[in-house]
mmCIF file of C-alpha atoms in Angstrom:
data_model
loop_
_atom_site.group_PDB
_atom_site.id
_atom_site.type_symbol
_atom_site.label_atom_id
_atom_site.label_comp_id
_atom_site.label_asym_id
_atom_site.label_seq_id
_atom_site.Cartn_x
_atom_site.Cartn_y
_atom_site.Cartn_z
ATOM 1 C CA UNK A 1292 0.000 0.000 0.000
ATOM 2 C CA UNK A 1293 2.860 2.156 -1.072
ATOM 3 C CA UNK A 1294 1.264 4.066 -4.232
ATOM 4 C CA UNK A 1295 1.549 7.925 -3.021
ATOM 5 C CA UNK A 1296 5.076 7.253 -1.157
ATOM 6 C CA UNK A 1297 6.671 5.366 -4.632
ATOM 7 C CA UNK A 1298 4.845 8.684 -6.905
ATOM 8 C CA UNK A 1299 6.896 10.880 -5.195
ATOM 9 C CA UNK A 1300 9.705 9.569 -5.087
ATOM 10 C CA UNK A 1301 9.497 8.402 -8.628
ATOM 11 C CA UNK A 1302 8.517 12.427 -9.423
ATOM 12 C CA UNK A 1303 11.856 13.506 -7.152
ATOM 13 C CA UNK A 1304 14.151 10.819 -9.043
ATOM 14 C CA UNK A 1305 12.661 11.816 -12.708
ATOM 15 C CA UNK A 1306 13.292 15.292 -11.961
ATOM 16 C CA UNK A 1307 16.764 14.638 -12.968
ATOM 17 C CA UNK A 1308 17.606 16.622 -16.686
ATOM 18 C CA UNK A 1309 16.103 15.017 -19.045
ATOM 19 C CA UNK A 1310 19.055 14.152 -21.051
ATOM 20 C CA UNK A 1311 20.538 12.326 -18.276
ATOM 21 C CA UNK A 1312 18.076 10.383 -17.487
ATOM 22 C CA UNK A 1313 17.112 9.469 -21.323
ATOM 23 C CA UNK A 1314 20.960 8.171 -21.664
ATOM 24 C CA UNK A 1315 21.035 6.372 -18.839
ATOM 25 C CA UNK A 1316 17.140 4.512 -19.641
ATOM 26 C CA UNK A 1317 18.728 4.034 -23.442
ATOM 27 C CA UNK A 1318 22.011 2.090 -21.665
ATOM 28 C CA UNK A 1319 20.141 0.191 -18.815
ATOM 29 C CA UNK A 1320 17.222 -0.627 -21.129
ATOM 30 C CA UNK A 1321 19.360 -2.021 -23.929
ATOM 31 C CA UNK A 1322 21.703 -4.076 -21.349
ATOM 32 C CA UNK A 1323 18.311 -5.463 -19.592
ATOM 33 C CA UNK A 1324 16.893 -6.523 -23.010
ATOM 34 C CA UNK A 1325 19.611 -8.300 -24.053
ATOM 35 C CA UNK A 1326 19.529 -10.173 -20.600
ATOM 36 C CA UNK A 1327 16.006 -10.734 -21.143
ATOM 37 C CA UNK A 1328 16.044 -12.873 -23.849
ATOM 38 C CA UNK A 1329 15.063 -16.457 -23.785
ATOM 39 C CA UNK A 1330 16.382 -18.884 -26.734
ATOM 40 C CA UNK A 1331 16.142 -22.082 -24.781
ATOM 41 C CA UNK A 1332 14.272 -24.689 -26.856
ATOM 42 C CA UNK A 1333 12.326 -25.484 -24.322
ATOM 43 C CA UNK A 1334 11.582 -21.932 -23.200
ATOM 44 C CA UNK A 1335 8.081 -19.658 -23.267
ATOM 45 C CA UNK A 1336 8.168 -15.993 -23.535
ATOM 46 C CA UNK A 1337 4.887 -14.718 -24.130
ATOM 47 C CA UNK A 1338 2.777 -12.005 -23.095
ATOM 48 C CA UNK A 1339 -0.297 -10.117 -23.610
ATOM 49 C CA UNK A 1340 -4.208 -9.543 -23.014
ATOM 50 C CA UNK A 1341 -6.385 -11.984 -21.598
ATOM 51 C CA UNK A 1342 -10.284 -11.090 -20.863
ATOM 52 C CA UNK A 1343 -10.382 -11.339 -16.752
ATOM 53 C CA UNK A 1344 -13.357 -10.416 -15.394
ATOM 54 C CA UNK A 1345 -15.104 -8.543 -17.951
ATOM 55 C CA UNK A 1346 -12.172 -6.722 -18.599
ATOM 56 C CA UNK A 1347 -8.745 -7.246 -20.776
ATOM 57 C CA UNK A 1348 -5.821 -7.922 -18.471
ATOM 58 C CA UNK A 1349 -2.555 -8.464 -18.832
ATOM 59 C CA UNK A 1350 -0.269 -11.557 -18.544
ATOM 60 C CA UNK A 1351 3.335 -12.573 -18.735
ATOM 61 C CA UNK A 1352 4.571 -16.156 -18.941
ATOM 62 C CA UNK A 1353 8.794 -16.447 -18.809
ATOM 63 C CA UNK A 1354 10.708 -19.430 -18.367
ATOM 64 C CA UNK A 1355 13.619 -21.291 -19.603
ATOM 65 C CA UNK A 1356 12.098 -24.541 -19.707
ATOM 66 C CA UNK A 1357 7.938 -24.588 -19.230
ATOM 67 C CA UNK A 1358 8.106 -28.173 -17.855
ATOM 68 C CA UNK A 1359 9.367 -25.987 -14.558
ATOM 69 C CA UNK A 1360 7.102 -25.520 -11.742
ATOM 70 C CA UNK A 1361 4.601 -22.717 -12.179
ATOM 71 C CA UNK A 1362 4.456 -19.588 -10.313
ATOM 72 C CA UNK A 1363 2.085 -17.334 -10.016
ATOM 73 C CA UNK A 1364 2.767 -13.650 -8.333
ATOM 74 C CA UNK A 1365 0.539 -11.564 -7.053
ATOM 75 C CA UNK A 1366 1.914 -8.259 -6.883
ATOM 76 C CA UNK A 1367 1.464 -5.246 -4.323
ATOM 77 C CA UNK A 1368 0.813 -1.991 -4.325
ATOM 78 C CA UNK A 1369 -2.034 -1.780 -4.475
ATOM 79 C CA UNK A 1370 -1.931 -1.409 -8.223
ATOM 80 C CA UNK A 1371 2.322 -1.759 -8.188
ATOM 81 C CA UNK A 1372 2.774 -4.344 -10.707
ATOM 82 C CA UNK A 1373 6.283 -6.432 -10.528
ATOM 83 C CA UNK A 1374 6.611 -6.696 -14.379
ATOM 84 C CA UNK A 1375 8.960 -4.257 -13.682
ATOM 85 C CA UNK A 1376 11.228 -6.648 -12.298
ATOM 86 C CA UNK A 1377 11.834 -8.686 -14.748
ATOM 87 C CA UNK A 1378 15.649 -8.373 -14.998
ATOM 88 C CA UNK A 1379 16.247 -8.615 -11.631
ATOM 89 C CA UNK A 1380 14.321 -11.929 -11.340
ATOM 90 C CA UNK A 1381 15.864 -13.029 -14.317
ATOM 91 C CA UNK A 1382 17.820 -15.877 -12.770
ATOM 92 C CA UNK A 1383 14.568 -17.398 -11.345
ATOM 93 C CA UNK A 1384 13.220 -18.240 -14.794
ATOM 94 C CA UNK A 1385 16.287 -20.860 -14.807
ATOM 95 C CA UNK A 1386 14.116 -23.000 -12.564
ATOM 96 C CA UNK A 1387 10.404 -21.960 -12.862
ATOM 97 C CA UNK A 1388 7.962 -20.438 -15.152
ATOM 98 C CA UNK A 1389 6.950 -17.078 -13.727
ATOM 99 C CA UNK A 1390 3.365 -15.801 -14.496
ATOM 100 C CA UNK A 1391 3.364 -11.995 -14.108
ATOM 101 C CA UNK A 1392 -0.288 -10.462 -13.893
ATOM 102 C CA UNK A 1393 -1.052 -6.832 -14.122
ATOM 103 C CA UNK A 1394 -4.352 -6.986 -11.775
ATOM 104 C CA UNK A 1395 -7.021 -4.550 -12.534
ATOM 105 C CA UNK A 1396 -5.853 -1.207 -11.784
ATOM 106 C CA UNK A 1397 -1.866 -1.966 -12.324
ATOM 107 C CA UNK A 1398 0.569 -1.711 -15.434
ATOM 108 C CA UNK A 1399 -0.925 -2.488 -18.663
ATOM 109 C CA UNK A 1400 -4.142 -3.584 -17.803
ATOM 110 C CA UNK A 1401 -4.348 0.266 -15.892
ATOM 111 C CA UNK A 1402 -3.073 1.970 -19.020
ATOM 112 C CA UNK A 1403 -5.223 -0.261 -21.828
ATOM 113 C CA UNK A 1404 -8.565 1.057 -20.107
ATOM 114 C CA UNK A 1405 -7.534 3.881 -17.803
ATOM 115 C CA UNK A 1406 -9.283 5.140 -14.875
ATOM 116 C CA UNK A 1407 -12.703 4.610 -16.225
ATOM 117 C CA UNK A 1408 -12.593 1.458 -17.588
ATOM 118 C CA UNK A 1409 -11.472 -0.803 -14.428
ATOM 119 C CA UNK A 1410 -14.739 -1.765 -13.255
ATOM 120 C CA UNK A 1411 -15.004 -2.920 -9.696
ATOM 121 C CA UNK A 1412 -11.541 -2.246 -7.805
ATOM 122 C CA UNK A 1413 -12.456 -4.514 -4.864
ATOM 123 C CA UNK A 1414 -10.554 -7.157 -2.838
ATOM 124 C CA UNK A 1415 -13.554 -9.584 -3.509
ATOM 125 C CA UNK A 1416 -13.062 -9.007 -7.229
ATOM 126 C CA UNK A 1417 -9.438 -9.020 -7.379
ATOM 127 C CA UNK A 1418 -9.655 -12.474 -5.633
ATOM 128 C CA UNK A 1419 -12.345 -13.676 -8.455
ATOM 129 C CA UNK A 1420 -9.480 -12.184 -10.913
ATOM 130 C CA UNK A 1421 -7.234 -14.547 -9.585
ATOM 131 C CA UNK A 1422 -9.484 -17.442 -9.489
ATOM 132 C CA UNK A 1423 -9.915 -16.775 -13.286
ATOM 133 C CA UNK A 1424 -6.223 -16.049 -14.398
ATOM 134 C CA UNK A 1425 -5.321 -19.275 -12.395
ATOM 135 C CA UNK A 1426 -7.577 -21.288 -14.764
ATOM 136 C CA UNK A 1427 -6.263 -19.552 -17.816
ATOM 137 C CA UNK A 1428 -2.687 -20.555 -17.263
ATOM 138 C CA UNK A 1429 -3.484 -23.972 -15.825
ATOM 139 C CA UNK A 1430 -4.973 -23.510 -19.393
ATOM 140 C CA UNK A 1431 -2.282 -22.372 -21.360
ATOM 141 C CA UNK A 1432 0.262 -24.471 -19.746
ATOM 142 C CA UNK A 1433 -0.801 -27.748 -19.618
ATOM 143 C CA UNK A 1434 -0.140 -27.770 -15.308
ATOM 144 C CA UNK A 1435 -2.985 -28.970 -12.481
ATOM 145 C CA UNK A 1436 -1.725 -26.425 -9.986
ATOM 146 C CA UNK A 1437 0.608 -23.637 -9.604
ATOM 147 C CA UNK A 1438 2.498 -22.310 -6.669
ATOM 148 C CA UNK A 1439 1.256 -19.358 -5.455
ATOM 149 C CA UNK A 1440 3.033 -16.224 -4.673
ATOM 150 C CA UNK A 1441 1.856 -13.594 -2.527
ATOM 151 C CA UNK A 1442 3.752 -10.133 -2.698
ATOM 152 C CA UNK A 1443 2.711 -7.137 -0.086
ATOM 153 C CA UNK A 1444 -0.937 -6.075 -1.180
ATOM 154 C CA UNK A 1445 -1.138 -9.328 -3.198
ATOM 155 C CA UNK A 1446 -0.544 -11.585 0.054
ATOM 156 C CA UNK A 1447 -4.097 -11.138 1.257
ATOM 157 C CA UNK A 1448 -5.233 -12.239 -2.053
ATOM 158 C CA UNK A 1449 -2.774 -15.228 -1.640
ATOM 159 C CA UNK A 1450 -4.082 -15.812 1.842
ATOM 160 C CA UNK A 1451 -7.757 -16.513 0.579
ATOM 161 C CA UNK A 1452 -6.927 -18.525 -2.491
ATOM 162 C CA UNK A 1453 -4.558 -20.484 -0.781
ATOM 163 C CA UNK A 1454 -7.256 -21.331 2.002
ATOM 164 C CA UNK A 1455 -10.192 -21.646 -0.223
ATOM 165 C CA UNK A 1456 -8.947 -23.292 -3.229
ATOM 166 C CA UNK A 1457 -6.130 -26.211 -2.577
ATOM 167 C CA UNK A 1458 -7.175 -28.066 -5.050
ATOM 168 C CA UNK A 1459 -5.638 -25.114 -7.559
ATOM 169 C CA UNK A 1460 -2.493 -24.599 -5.668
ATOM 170 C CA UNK A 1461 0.812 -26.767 -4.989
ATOM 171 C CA UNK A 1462 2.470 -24.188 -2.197
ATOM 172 C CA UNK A 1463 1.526 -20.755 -1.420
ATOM 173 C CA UNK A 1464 4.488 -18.566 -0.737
ATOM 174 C CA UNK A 1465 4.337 -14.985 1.063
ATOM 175 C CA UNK A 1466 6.739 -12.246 0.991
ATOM 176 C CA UNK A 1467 6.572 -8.607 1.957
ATOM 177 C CA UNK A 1468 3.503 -10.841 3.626
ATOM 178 C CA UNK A 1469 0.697 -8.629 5.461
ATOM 179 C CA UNK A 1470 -1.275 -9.914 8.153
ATOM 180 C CA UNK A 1471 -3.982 -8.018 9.907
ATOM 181 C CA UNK A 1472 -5.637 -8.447 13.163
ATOM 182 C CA UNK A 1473 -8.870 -6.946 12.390
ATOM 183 C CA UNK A 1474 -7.407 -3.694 13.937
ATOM 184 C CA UNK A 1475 -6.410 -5.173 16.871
ATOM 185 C CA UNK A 1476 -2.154 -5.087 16.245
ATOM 186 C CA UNK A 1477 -0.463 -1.464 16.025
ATOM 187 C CA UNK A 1478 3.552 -2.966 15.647
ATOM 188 C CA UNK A 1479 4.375 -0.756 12.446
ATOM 189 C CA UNK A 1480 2.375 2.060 13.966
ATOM 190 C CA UNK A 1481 4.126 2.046 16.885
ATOM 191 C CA UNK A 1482 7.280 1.602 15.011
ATOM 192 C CA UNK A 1483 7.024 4.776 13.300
ATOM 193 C CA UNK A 1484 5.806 6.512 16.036
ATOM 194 C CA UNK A 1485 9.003 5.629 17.629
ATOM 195 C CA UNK A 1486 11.472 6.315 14.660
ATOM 196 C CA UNK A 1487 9.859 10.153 14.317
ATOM 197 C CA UNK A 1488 10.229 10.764 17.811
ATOM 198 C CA UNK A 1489 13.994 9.442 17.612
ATOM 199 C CA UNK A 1490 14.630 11.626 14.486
ATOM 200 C CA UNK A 1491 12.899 15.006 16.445
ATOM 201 C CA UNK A 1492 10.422 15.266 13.104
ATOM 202 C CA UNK A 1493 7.873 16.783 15.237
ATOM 203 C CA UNK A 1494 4.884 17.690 12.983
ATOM 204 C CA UNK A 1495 5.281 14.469 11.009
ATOM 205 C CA UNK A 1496 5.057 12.995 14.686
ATOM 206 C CA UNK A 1497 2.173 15.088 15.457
ATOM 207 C CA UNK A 1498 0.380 14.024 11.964
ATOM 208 C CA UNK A 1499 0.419 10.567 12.384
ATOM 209 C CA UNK A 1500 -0.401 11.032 16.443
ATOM 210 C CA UNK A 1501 -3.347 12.816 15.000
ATOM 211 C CA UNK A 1502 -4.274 9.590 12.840
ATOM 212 C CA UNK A 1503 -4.157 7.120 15.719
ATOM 213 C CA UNK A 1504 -3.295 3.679 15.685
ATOM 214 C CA UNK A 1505 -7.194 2.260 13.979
ATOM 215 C CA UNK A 1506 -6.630 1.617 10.595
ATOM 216 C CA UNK A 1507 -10.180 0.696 10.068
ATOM 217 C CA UNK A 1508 -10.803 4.546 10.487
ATOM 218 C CA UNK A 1509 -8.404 6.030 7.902
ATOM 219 C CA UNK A 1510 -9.423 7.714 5.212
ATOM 220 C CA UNK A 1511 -7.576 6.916 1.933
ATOM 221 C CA UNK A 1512 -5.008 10.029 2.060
ATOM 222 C CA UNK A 1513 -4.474 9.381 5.824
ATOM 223 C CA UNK A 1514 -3.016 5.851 4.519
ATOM 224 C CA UNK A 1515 -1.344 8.226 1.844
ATOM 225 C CA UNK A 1516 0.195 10.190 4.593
ATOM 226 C CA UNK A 1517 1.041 7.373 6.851
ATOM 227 C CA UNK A 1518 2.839 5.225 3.993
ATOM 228 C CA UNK A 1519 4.914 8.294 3.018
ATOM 229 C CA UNK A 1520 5.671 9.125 6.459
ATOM 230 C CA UNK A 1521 6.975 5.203 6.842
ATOM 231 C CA UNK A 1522 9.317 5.386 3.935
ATOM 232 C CA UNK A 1523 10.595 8.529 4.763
ATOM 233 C CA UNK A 1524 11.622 7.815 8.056
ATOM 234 C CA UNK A 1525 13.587 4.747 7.311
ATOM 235 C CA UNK A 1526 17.004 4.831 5.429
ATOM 236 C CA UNK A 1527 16.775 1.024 3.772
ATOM 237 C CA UNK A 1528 13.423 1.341 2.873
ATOM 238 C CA UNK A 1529 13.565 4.770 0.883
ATOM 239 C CA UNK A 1530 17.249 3.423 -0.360
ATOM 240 C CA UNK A 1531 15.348 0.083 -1.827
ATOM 241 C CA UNK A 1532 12.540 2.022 -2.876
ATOM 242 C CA UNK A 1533 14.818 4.786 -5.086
ATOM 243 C CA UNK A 1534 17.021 2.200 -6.354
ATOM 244 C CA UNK A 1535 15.111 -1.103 -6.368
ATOM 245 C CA UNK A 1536 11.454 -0.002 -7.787
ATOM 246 C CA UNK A 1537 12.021 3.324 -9.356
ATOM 247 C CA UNK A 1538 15.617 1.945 -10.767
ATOM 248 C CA UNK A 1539 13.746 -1.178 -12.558
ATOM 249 C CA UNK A 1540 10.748 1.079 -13.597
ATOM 250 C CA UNK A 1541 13.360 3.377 -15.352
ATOM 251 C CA UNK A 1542 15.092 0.528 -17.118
ATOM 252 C CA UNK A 1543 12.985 -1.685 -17.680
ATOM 253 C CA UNK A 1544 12.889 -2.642 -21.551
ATOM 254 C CA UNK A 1545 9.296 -4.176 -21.255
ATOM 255 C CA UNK A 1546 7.892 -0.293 -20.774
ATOM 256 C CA UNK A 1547 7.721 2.689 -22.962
ATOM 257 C CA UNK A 1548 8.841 5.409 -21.957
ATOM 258 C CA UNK A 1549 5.097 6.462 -21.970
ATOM 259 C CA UNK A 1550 4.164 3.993 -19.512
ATOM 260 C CA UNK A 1551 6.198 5.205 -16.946
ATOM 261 C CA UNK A 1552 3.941 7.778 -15.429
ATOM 262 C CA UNK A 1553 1.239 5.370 -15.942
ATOM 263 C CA UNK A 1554 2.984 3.177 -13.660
ATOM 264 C CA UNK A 1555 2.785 5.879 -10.425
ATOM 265 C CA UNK A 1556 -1.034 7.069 -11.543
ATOM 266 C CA UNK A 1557 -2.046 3.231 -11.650
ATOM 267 C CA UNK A 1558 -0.974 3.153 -8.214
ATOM 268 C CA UNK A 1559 -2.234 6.511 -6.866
ATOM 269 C CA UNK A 1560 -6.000 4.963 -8.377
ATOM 270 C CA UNK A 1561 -5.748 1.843 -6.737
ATOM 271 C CA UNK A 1562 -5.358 3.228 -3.253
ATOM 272 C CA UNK A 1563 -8.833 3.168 -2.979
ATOM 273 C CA UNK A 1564 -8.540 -0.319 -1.736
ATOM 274 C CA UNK A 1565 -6.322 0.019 0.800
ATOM 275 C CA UNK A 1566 -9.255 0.665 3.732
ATOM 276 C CA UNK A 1567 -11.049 -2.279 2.723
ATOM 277 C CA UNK A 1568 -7.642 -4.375 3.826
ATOM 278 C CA UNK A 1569 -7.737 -3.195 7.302
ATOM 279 C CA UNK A 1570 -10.693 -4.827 8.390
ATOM 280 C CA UNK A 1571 -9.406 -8.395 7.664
ATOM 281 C CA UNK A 1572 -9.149 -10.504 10.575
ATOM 282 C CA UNK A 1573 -6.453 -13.438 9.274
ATOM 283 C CA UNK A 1574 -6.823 -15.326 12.524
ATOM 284 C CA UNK A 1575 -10.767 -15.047 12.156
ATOM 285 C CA UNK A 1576 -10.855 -16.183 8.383
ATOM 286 C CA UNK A 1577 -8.483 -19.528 9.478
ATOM 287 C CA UNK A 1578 -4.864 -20.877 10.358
ATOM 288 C CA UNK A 1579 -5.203 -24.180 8.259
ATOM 289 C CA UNK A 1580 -4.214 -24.212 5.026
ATOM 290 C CA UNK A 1581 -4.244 -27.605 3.147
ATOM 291 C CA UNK A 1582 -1.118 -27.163 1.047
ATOM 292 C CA UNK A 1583 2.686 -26.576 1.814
ATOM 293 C CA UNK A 1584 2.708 -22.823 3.543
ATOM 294 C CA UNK A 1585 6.202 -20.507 3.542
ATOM 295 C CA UNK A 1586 6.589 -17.075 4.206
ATOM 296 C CA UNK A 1587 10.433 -15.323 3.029
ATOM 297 C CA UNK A 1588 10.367 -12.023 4.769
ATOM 298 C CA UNK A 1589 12.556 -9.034 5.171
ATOM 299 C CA UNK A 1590 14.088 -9.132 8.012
ATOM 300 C CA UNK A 1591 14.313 -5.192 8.647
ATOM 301 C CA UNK A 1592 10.656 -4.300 6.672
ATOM 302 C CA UNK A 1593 9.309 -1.470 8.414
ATOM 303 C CA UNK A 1594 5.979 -1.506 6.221
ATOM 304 C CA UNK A 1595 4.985 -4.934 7.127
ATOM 305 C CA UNK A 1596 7.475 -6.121 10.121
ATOM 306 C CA UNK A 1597 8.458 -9.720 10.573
ATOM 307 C CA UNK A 1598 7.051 -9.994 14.134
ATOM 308 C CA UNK A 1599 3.123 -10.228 13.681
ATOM 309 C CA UNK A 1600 3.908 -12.615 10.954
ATOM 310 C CA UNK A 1601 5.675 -14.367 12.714
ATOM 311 C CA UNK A 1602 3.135 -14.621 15.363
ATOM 312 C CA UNK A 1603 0.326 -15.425 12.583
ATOM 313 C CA UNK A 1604 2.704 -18.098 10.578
ATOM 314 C CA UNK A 1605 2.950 -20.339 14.473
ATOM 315 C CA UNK A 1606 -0.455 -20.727 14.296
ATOM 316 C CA UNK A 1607 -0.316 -22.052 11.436
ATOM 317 C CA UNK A 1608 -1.640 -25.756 10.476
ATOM 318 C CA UNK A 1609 -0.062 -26.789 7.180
ATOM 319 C CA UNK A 1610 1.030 -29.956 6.032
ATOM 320 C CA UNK A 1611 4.576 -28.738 5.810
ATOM 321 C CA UNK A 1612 5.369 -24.860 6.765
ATOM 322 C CA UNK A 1613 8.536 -22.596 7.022
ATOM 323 C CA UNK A 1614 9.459 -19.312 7.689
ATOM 324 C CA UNK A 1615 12.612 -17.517 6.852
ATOM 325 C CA UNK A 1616 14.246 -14.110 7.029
ATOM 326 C CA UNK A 1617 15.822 -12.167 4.195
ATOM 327 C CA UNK A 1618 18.665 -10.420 5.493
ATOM 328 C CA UNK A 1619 19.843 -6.977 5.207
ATOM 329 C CA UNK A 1620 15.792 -6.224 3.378
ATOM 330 C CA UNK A 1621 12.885 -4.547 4.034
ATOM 331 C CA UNK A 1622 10.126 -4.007 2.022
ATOM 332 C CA UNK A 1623 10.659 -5.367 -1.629
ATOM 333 C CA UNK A 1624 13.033 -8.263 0.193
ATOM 334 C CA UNK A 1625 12.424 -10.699 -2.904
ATOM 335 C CA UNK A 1626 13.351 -7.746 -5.678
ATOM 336 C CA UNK A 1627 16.888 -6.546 -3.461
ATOM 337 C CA UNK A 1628 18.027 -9.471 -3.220
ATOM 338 C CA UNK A 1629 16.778 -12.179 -5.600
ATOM 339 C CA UNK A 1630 19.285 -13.983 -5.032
ATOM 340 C CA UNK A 1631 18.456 -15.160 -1.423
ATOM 341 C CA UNK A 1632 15.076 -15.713 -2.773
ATOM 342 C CA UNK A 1633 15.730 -17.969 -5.358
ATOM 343 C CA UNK A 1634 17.881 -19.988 -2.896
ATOM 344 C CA UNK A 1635 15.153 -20.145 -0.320
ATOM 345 C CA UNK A 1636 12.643 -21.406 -3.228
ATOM 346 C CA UNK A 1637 15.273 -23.925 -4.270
ATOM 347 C CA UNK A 1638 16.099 -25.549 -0.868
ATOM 348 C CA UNK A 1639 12.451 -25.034 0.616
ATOM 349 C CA UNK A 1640 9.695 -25.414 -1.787
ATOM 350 C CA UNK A 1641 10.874 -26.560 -5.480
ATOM 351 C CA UNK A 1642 12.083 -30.434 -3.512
ATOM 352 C CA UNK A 1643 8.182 -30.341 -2.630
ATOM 353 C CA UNK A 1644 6.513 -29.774 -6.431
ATOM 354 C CA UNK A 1645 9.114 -31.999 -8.609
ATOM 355 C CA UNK A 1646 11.241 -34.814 -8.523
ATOM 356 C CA UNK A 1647 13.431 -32.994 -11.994
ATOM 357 C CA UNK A 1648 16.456 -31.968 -10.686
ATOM 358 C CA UNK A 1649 17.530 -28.696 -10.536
ATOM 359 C CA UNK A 1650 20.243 -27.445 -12.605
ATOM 360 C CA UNK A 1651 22.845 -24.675 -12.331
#
């Protein structure tokens, strides 16, 4: 729930001269492309529009060999899609097939209708979304289930489908996971709280004092305020966000230059959401989940801390469960440092889906 914080900065980092910043998209872009490129003859590298839910959405499918396990990510934001990424994740396609969907109100699908032509923005319709994209590439690929990947926003998403609909799903992974208490845990708020005290920013103090420590009773700029207010007040989050997210939506050869603005108004729409989160209850809507359960979290994220999810994953009933820490990561853990990722999916959850061995 990061869209006003990742605007501005995106708005303070594009404020560079233009030539600069064209030269330096033209190098990155070019370099990222190249790296991009599949030629495997078992590989798939495809991607376009799909009709989800009344609506044309898009979908990415990458992977150096499509007999791989299937993963599919649901991205943050709300409306941040991780398309963005690609480069970055680029080593992971070695051992899966990753499914990149631009929900309703992200990326391309945001940009092919704009604002008016989104239909519901709703967590109950983002979660029939799913249902229906999971069917397409079950679909397309030829694969009875898929392992599901929950990122930020897109965790509670991941949460329900992974609950509700085993029978689709082969693991569900979370990372950047959220987990509310129906209102009732205030560890980030308290967090902040703390860190603007310690840093003497008095009215930003005072602003989010004002707010109080509900969630349920924020309006959609007080999250606005909060989330910027988070990001500014800690170093390694603004750091990944400047360097990690607006660095990969600069170079990333899979968006015109065009699209780049699209990419911070997609997210300032989809805020809308964000209220509607804070009244889940994950405790109240169940601990047991019928398929292999892992959360991969940063272990210094400041937007959606390791401790409560912690607290929610040892409730958990799974038939086999993990949890592990990304070091030296906040927010965006999986994007900073893909690398500890992609080891964590290796040793943890790929020995669970195949018996093909993995290759290096």
């Amino acid at each position: 729930m990061l869209g006003i914080a990742v605007a501005a900065t995106a708005i303070a980092v594009i404020a560079v001269p233009a030539a600069g910043l064209l030269g330096y998209r033209r190098l990155r872009r070019t370099a990222h492309a190249k790296r991009l490129r599949i030629t495997s003859p078992y590989g798939i590298e495809e991607s376009g529009f799909a009709r989800i839910g009344g609506i044309d959405q898009w979908i990415s499918i990458r992977g150096e060999d499509h007999r791989n396990p299937v993963i599919l990510e649901l991205h943050g934001g709300p409306g941040a899609t991780n398309l963005i990424f690609a480069s970055r994740t680029r080593a992971w396609e070695r051992h899966f097939t990753i499914v990149r969907w631009d929900m309703r109100g992200a990326g391309k699908t945001f940009a092919r209708g704009g604002p008016d032509r989104q239909g519901d923005l709703s967590l109950q319709r983002l979660e029939r979304d799913a249902l229906e994209v999971t069917q397409h590439i079950r679909a397309r690929l030829g694969v009875d289930k898929v392992v599901l990947l929950g990122c930020s926003f897109g965790s509670f998403i991941g949460l329900r489908l992974a609950r509700n609909h085993p029978e689709l799903y082969s693991a569900y992974v979370g990372t950047d996971q959220n987990i509310n208490a129906g209102g009732r845990d205030h560890t980030a708020y308290r967090a902040l709280l703390d860190r603007l005290g310690t840093a003497g920013k008095r009215k930003e103090l005072a602003a989010v004092t004002a707010m109080g420590p509900d969630k349920t009773a924020w309006s959609v700029e007080d999250w606005s305020q909060y989330n910027k207010h988070t990001v500014g007040s800690d170093p390694l989050t603004f750091d990944t966000i400047k360097t990690v997210v607006i660095g990969s939506l600069l170079s990333s050869p899979l968006h015109s230059l065009r699209e780049l603005p699209v990419y911070t108004k997609a997210m300032s729409f989809s805020q809308r959401v964000a209220p509607e989160s804070a009244t889940i209850d994950e405790w109240a809507e169940g601990t047991t989940f019928a398929i292999p359960f892992f959360i991969f979290q940063g272990e210094r994220d400041v937007i959606t801390p390791p401790e409560p999810v912690r607290r929610f994953f040892n409730d958990v009933t799974a038939p086999v469960k993990d949890f592990a820490l990304i070091q030296d990561a906040s927010h965006f853990a999986s994007f900073r440092h893909p690398d500890q990722f992609l080891d964590l999916m290796l040793t943890k959850v790929r020995p669970l889906l195949t018996s093909q061995p993995i290759t290096w």
